[in-house]
Coordinates of N, CA and C in Angstrom, one line a residue:
X7 N 13.0 6.8 -5.9 CA 12.5 6.3 -4.7 C 12.9 4.8 -4.6
X8 N 13.3 4.4 -3.4 CA 13.8 3.0 -3.2 C 12.5 2.1 -2.9
X9 N 12.5 0.9 -3.6 CA 11.4 0.0 -3.3 C 11.4 -0.5 -1.9
X10 N 10.3 -0.9 -1.4 CA 10.2 -1.4 0.0 C 10.7 -2.9 0.0
X11 N 11.4 -3.2 1.0 CA 11.9 -4.5 1.2 C 10.8 -5.4 1.7
X12 N 11.0 -6.7 1.5 CA 10.1 -7.7 2.0 C 9.8 -7.6 3.5
X13 N 10.9 -7.4 4.3 CA 10.8 -7.2 5.7 C 9.9 -6.0 6.1
X14 N 10.2 -4.9 5.4 CA 9.4 -3.7 5.6 C 7.9 -3.9 5.3
X15 N 7.7 -4.6 4.2 CA 6.3 -4.9 3.8 C 5.6 -5.8 4.8
X16 N 6.3 -6.8 5.3 CA 5.7 -7.7 6.4 C 5.5 -6.9 7.7
X17 N 6.2 -5.9 7.9 CA 6.1 -5.2 9.2 C 5.0 -4.1 9.2
X18 N 4.4 -3.9 8.1 CA 3.3 -2.8 8.0 C 2.2 -3.1 8.9
X19 N 1.5 -2.1 9.5 CA 0.3 -2.3 10.3 C -0.9 -2.7 9.4
X20 N -2.1 -2.9 10.0 CA -3.3 -3.3 9.3 C -3.6 -2.4 8.1
X21 N -3.4 -1.1 8.2 CA -3.5 -0.2 7.1 C -2.3 0.7 7.1
X22 N -2.0 1.1 5.9 CA -0.8 1.9 5.7 C -1.1 3.1 4.8
X23 N -0.2 4.0 4.7 CA -0.4 5.2 3.9 C -0.3 4.9 2.4
X24 N -0.8 5.7 1.6 CA -0.7 5.6 0.2 C 0.7 5.7 -0.3
X25 N 1.5 6.5 0.4 CA 2.9 6.6 0.1 C 3.7 5.3 0.3
X26 N 3.4 4.6 1.4 CA 4.0 3.3 1.7 C 3.6 2.3 0.6
X27 N 2.3 2.2 0.3 CA 1.8 1.3 -0.6 C 2.4 1.5 -2.0
X28 N 2.5 2.8 -2.4 CA 3.1 3.2 -3.7 C 4.5 2.7 -3.7
X29 N 5.2 2.9 -2.7 CA 6.6 2.5 -2.6 C 6.7 0.9 -2.8
X30 N 5.8 0.2 -2.1 CA 5.8 -1.3 -2.3 C 5.5 -1.7 -3.7
X31 N 4.7 -0.9 -4.4 CA 4.2 -1.3 -5.7 C 5.1 -0.7 -6.8
X32 N 6.1 0.2 -6.4 CA 6.9 0.8 -7.4 C 6.2 2.0 -8.2
X33 N 5.2 2.6 -7.5 CA 4.5 3.7 -8.1 C 5.0 5.0 -7.5
X34 N 4.9 6.1 -8.2 CA 5.2 7.4 -7.7 C 4.1 7.9 -6.8
X35 N 4.4 8.8 -5.9 CA 3.4 9.3 -5.0 C 2.2 10.0 -5.7
X36 N 2.5 10.8 -6.7 CA 1.5 11.6 -7.4 C 0.5 10.6 -8.1
X37 N 1.1 9.6 -8.8 CA 0.3 8.6 -9.5 C -0.6 7.8 -8.5
X38 N 0.0 7.5 -7.4 CA -0.7 6.7 -6.4 C -1.9 7.5 -5.9
X39 N -1.7 8.7 -5.5 CA -2.9 9.5 -5.1 C -3.9 9.7 -6.2
X40 N -3.5 9.9 -7.4 CA -4.4 10.0 -8.5 C -5.3 8.8 -8.6
X41 N -4.6 7.6 -8.5 CA -5.4 6.4 -8.6 C -6.3 6.2 -7.4
X42 N -5.9 6.6 -6.2 CA -6.7 6.5 -5.0 C -8.0 7.4 -5.2
X43 N -7.7 8.6 -5.6 CA -8.8 9.6 -5.8 C -9.9 9.1 -6.8
X44 N -9.4 8.4 -7.8 CA -10.3 7.9 -8.9 C -10.8 6.5 -8.6
X45 N -10.6 6.0 -7.4 CA -11.0 4.6 -7.0 C -10.4 3.6 -8.0
X46 N -9.2 3.8 -8.4 CA -8.5 2.9 -9.4 C -7.2 2.3 -8.8
X47 N -7.0 2.5 -7.5 CA -5.8 2.0 -6.8 C -5.9 0.5 -6.8
X48 N -4.9 -0.3 -7.1 CA -5.0 -1.7 -7.2 C -5.3 -2.5 -5.9
X49 N -5.3 -1.8 -4.7 CA -5.7 -2.4 -3.5 C -6.8 -1.6 -2.9
X50 N -7.5 -2.2 -1.9 CA -8.6 -1.4 -1.2 C -8.0 -0.2 -0.5
X51 N -8.7 0.9 -0.7 CA -8.3 2.2 -0.1 C -9.5 2.7 0.7
X52 N -9.2 3.1 2.0 CA -10.2 3.6 2.9 C -9.9 5.1 3.0
X53 N -10.9 5.9 2.7 CA -10.8 7.4 2.9 C -11.3 7.8 4.2
X54 N -10.5 8.5 5.0 CA -10.9 9.0 6.3 C -10.6 10.5 6.3
X55 N -11.7 11.2 6.1 CA -11.6 12.7 6.0 C -10.9 13.0 4.7
X56 N -9.7 13.6 4.8 CA -9.0 14.0 3.6 C -7.8 13.0 3.4
X57 N -7.7 12.0 4.3 CA -6.5 11.1 4.2 C -7.0 9.7 3.6
X58 N -6.1 9.1 3.0 CA -6.3 7.7 2.4 C -5.5 6.7 3.1
X59 N -6.0 5.5 3.4 CA -5.3 4.4 4.0 C -5.5 3.2 3.1
X60 N -4.4 2.5 2.9 CA -4.5 1.3 2.1 C -4.5 0.1 3.0
X61 N -5.4 -0.9 2.7 CA -5.5 -2.1 3.5 C -4.3 -3.0 3.2
X62 N -3.5 -3.2 4.2 CA -2.3 -4.0 4.0 C -2.5 -5.4 3.6
X63 N -3.6 -6.1 4.0 CA -3.8 -7.4 3.6 C -4.0 -7.5 2.1
X64 N -4.7 -6.5 1.5 CA -4.9 -6.4 0.1 C -3.6 -6.2 -0.6
X65 N -2.7 -5.4 -0.1 CA -1.4 -5.1 -0.6 C -0.6 -6.4 -0.6
X66 N -0.6 -7.1 0.5 CA 0.1 -8.4 0.6 C -0.4 -9.4 -0.5
X67 N -1.8 -9.5 -0.6 CA -2.3 -10.4 -1.6 C -1.9 -10.0 -3.0
X68 N -1.9 -8.8 -3.3 CA -1.5 -8.3 -4.7 C 0.0 -8.7 -5.0
X69 N 0.8 -8.5 -3.9 CA 2.2 -8.8 -4.1 C 2.6 -10.3 -3.8
X70 N 1.6 -11.1 -3.5 CA 1.9 -12.5 -3.3 C 2.6 -12.8 -2.0
X71 N 2.4 -12.0 -1.0 CA 2.9 -12.2 0.3 C 1.9 -12.9 1.2
X72 N 2.2 -14.1 1.8 CA 1.3 -14.8 2.6 C 1.6 -14.7 4.1
X73 N 0.7 -15.0 4.9 CA 0.9 -15.0 6.4 C 1.9 -15.9 6.8
X74 N 2.1 -17.0 6.1 CA 3.2 -18.0 6.5 C 4.6 -17.4 6.4
X75 N 4.7 -16.3 5.6 CA 6.0 -15.7 5.4 C 6.4 -14.7 6.5
X76 N 5.4 -14.4 7.4 CA 5.6 -13.4 8.4 C 6.7 -13.9 9.4
X77 N 7.6 -13.1 9.7 CA 8.6 -13.5 10.7 C 8.0 -13.6 12.1
X78 N 8.5 -14.6 12.9 CA 8.0 -14.8 14.2 C 8.7 -13.8 15.1
X79 N 8.0 -13.4 16.2 CA 8.6 -12.4 17.1 C 9.3 -13.1 18.2

């Protein structure tokens, strides 16, 4: 699996899939879902029915990405 680029990370919406967050963190999909199910994912995860969404702001904080780095449109 190819890691997520900085530009891709900055372009994520307010919440993202566990798969996207796993890619940004260099985790495998199976391991990421296992961590999410056990409430051990390193970022805030919101469960909506049977799906999981990762809070992008937490992902940015964990990876050291700040709002000042966001590209202007």
